[in-house]
Coordinates of C-alpha atoms in Angstrom, one line a residue:
M1 CA 69.4 150.4 206.2
S2 CA 66.6 151.8 204.0
T3 CA 63.2 150.2 204.0
D4 CA 63.7 148.9 200.4
E5 CA 66.8 147.1 201.4
R6 CA 65.1 145.2 204.2
K7 CA 64.4 141.5 204.1
G8 CA 60.8 140.9 205.1
F9 CA 58.9 138.4 207.2
Y10 CA 55.3 137.7 206.7
I11 CA 53.5 136.0 209.6
T12 CA 49.9 134.8 209.1
I13 CA 48.2 134.7 212.4
A14 CA 44.6 135.0 211.1
P15 CA 44.4 133.5 207.6
K16 CA 41.2 135.4 207.0
G17 CA 42.3 138.5 208.8
D18 CA 41.6 142.0 207.3
V19 CA 44.6 143.9 208.7
E20 CA 48.3 143.6 207.9
L21 CA 50.2 145.0 211.0
V22 CA 53.6 146.2 209.8
L23 CA 56.5 146.6 212.0
Q24 CA 59.6 148.4 210.7
S25 CA 62.4 150.4 212.4
D26 CA 66.0 151.2 212.2
L27 CA 66.3 149.2 215.5
I28 CA 65.4 145.9 213.7
E29 CA 67.0 144.5 210.7
D30 CA 64.0 143.0 209.0
M31 CA 60.5 144.4 208.4
C32 CA 57.8 142.2 209.8
T33 CA 54.3 142.0 208.7
Y34 CA 51.5 140.2 210.6
R35 CA 48.1 139.2 209.1
V36 CA 45.6 139.6 211.9
S37 CA 41.9 140.3 212.6
S38 CA 40.8 143.9 213.4
E39 CA 38.0 142.3 215.5
R40 CA 40.5 140.5 217.7
L41 CA 42.8 143.6 217.9
C42 CA 39.8 145.7 219.1
A43 CA 38.5 143.2 221.5
A44 CA 41.9 143.0 223.3
S45 CA 43.2 146.5 223.1
P46 CA 41.6 149.9 223.8
V47 CA 44.2 151.4 221.7
F48 CA 43.4 149.3 218.6
R49 CA 39.7 149.8 219.3
A50 CA 40.2 153.6 219.1
M51 CA 42.2 153.3 216.0
L52 CA 40.1 150.6 214.1
G53 CA 36.7 150.6 215.8
P54 CA 33.5 151.0 213.8
D55 CA 33.1 154.5 215.1
S56 CA 36.7 155.6 214.7
K57 CA 37.5 158.5 212.4
F58 CA 41.3 157.6 212.3
S59 CA 42.6 157.0 208.7
E60 CA 43.2 153.5 209.6
A61 CA 39.5 152.8 210.3
V62 CA 38.5 154.7 207.2
E63 CA 40.7 152.5 205.2
L64 CA 39.5 149.3 207.0
R65 CA 35.8 150.2 206.2
R66 CA 36.8 150.8 202.6
V67 CA 38.4 147.4 202.3
G68 CA 35.5 145.8 203.9
R69 CA 33.0 147.3 201.3
D70 CA 35.2 146.4 198.4
G71 CA 35.6 142.8 199.6
N72 CA 39.3 142.7 198.6
G73 CA 42.6 143.8 199.8
L74 CA 43.9 144.3 203.4
C75 CA 44.2 147.4 205.6
K76 CA 47.7 148.2 206.5
V77 CA 48.4 149.5 209.9
N78 CA 51.9 150.5 211.3
A79 CA 52.9 148.9 214.6
E80 CA 55.0 151.0 217.0
C81 CA 58.6 150.0 217.5
C82 CA 58.9 146.8 219.6
D83 CA 60.4 143.4 219.5
P84 CA 59.0 141.4 216.7
N85 CA 58.9 138.1 218.4
A86 CA 57.3 139.6 221.5
L87 CA 54.6 141.3 219.3
A88 CA 54.0 137.9 217.5
A89 CA 53.4 136.2 220.8
V90 CA 50.9 138.9 222.0
L91 CA 49.1 138.8 218.8
K92 CA 48.8 135.0 218.9
I93 CA 47.4 135.4 222.4
F94 CA 44.8 137.9 221.0
H95 CA 43.8 135.3 218.4
G96 CA 43.8 132.2 220.6
C97 CA 46.6 130.8 218.6
T98 CA 48.8 129.7 221.6
H99 CA 49.7 126.1 220.8
D100 CA 53.3 126.9 219.9
L101 CA 53.9 129.5 222.8
P102 CA 56.6 128.3 225.2
D103 CA 55.8 127.9 228.8
N104 CA 58.9 129.8 229.9
I105 CA 60.6 132.8 228.3
E106 CA 63.8 134.8 229.0
F107 CA 63.6 137.8 231.2
K108 CA 64.2 140.3 228.3
A109 CA 61.4 138.7 226.4
L110 CA 59.1 139.2 229.3
V111 CA 60.2 142.8 229.4
D112 CA 59.4 143.1 225.7
V113 CA 56.0 141.7 226.2
A114 CA 55.4 144.1 229.1
V115 CA 56.4 147.2 226.9
I116 CA 53.8 146.0 224.2
C117 CA 51.1 145.4 226.8
D118 CA 51.8 148.9 228.3
Y119 CA 51.6 150.7 225.0
Y120 CA 48.6 148.9 223.6
D121 CA 46.9 148.7 227.1
C122 CA 46.3 145.0 226.7
A123 CA 47.7 143.4 229.8
L124 CA 44.3 141.9 230.7
A125 CA 44.1 140.0 227.4
V126 CA 47.4 138.4 228.1
E127 CA 47.0 137.9 231.7
Y128 CA 47.0 134.0 231.7
W129 CA 50.3 133.9 229.8
A130 CA 51.8 136.7 231.6
E131 CA 51.3 135.0 234.9
K132 CA 52.9 131.8 233.6
W133 CA 55.9 133.7 232.3
I134 CA 56.3 135.9 235.3
K135 CA 56.5 133.1 237.9
P136 CA 59.9 131.8 237.2
W137 CA 61.3 135.4 237.6
K138 CA 59.7 136.3 240.8
S139 CA 62.8 135.5 243.0
Y140 CA 64.8 138.0 240.8
I141 CA 62.7 141.1 241.7
I142 CA 65.3 142.9 243.6
E143 CA 68.5 141.3 242.1
P144 CA 71.0 143.5 240.3
G145 CA 70.3 143.7 236.5
Y146 CA 66.6 143.1 236.9
D147 CA 65.5 146.9 237.2
S148 CA 62.9 146.4 234.5
W149 CA 60.9 144.3 237.1
I150 CA 59.3 147.6 238.2
L151 CA 57.7 148.0 234.7
I152 CA 56.5 144.4 234.7
A153 CA 54.9 144.9 238.0
K154 CA 53.3 148.1 237.0
V155 CA 51.9 146.9 233.7
F156 CA 50.5 143.6 235.1
K157 CA 49.3 145.3 238.4
D158 CA 51.4 143.2 240.7
K159 CA 51.1 145.7 243.6
A160 CA 53.0 143.6 246.1
S161 CA 56.0 143.2 243.9
Y162 CA 55.8 146.9 242.9
S163 CA 55.9 148.1 246.5
K164 CA 58.8 145.7 247.2
I165 CA 60.8 147.0 244.3
A166 CA 60.0 150.6 245.1
S167 CA 61.0 150.3 248.8
H168 CA 64.2 148.6 247.7
L169 CA 65.1 151.2 245.2
I170 CA 64.5 154.0 247.8
L171 CA 66.5 152.4 250.4
N172 CA 69.4 151.3 248.2
C173 CA 69.9 153.8 245.4
V174 CA 73.3 155.5 245.3
V175 CA 73.7 159.1 244.3
E176 CA 76.9 161.0 243.9
N177 CA 75.6 164.6 243.3
E178 CA 75.1 166.4 246.6
Q179 CA 72.0 168.1 245.6
L180 CA 70.4 165.0 244.3
A181 CA 71.5 163.2 247.5
L182 CA 69.5 165.7 249.5
V183 CA 66.4 164.8 247.3
V184 CA 67.0 161.1 247.9
E185 CA 67.2 161.8 251.7
N186 CA 63.9 163.6 251.6
V187 CA 62.4 160.8 249.7
Y188 CA 63.7 158.3 252.3
Q189 CA 62.4 160.4 255.1
T190 CA 59.0 160.4 253.5
R191 CA 59.3 156.7 252.9
R192 CA 59.8 156.2 256.6
K193 CA 56.8 158.3 257.4
L194 CA 54.7 156.4 254.9
G195 CA 55.6 153.0 256.4
E196 CA 52.9 150.4 255.8
H197 CA 50.9 152.9 253.7
I198 CA 53.2 152.3 250.7
P199 CA 50.9 149.7 249.1
H200 CA 48.1 152.2 249.1
V201 CA 50.3 154.8 247.3
Y202 CA 50.6 152.5 244.4
G203 CA 48.0 153.1 241.9
T204 CA 46.9 156.5 243.2

């Protein structure tokens, strides 16, 4: 589907915001545009700060300053491909507009949030909500079908869960190729030697 054929959704998160964050991709049917505040984006994310900050030389920052001088119009910024609902939730957290956020979300939605937080380096900004959403899924850490838990643990710096998942994967992975099997065996032997030091390996 071409961009011109897409139906569009416009979500106002900051009514006086100076940025339109545009999300469009062949992976999603509809283009989504979010009106947001550059100040809130920069405060929550080093990535947005580098892109839109007062000292930035990126074209987006140049356009933002021009819009600010002229006093009209909005600066358009393209968002990287991600889930539109997860992006809306993260942006609402940035802006303190959390009254309609759910207390619980599906595991896939949690993974989608983690992907966004990883890309925009904004896990700290959503920490309160992330902890709330993660809690119901803690018991599924090493269950089949929940491999993405390792991303969640990494992004939100849950070292205990990360180590548990890593240990489980090393001990339980199945490899059919003989050469790869030798590699896995070497990893397993190293794992045994590391023992209790695995938590210290995380983050190095």
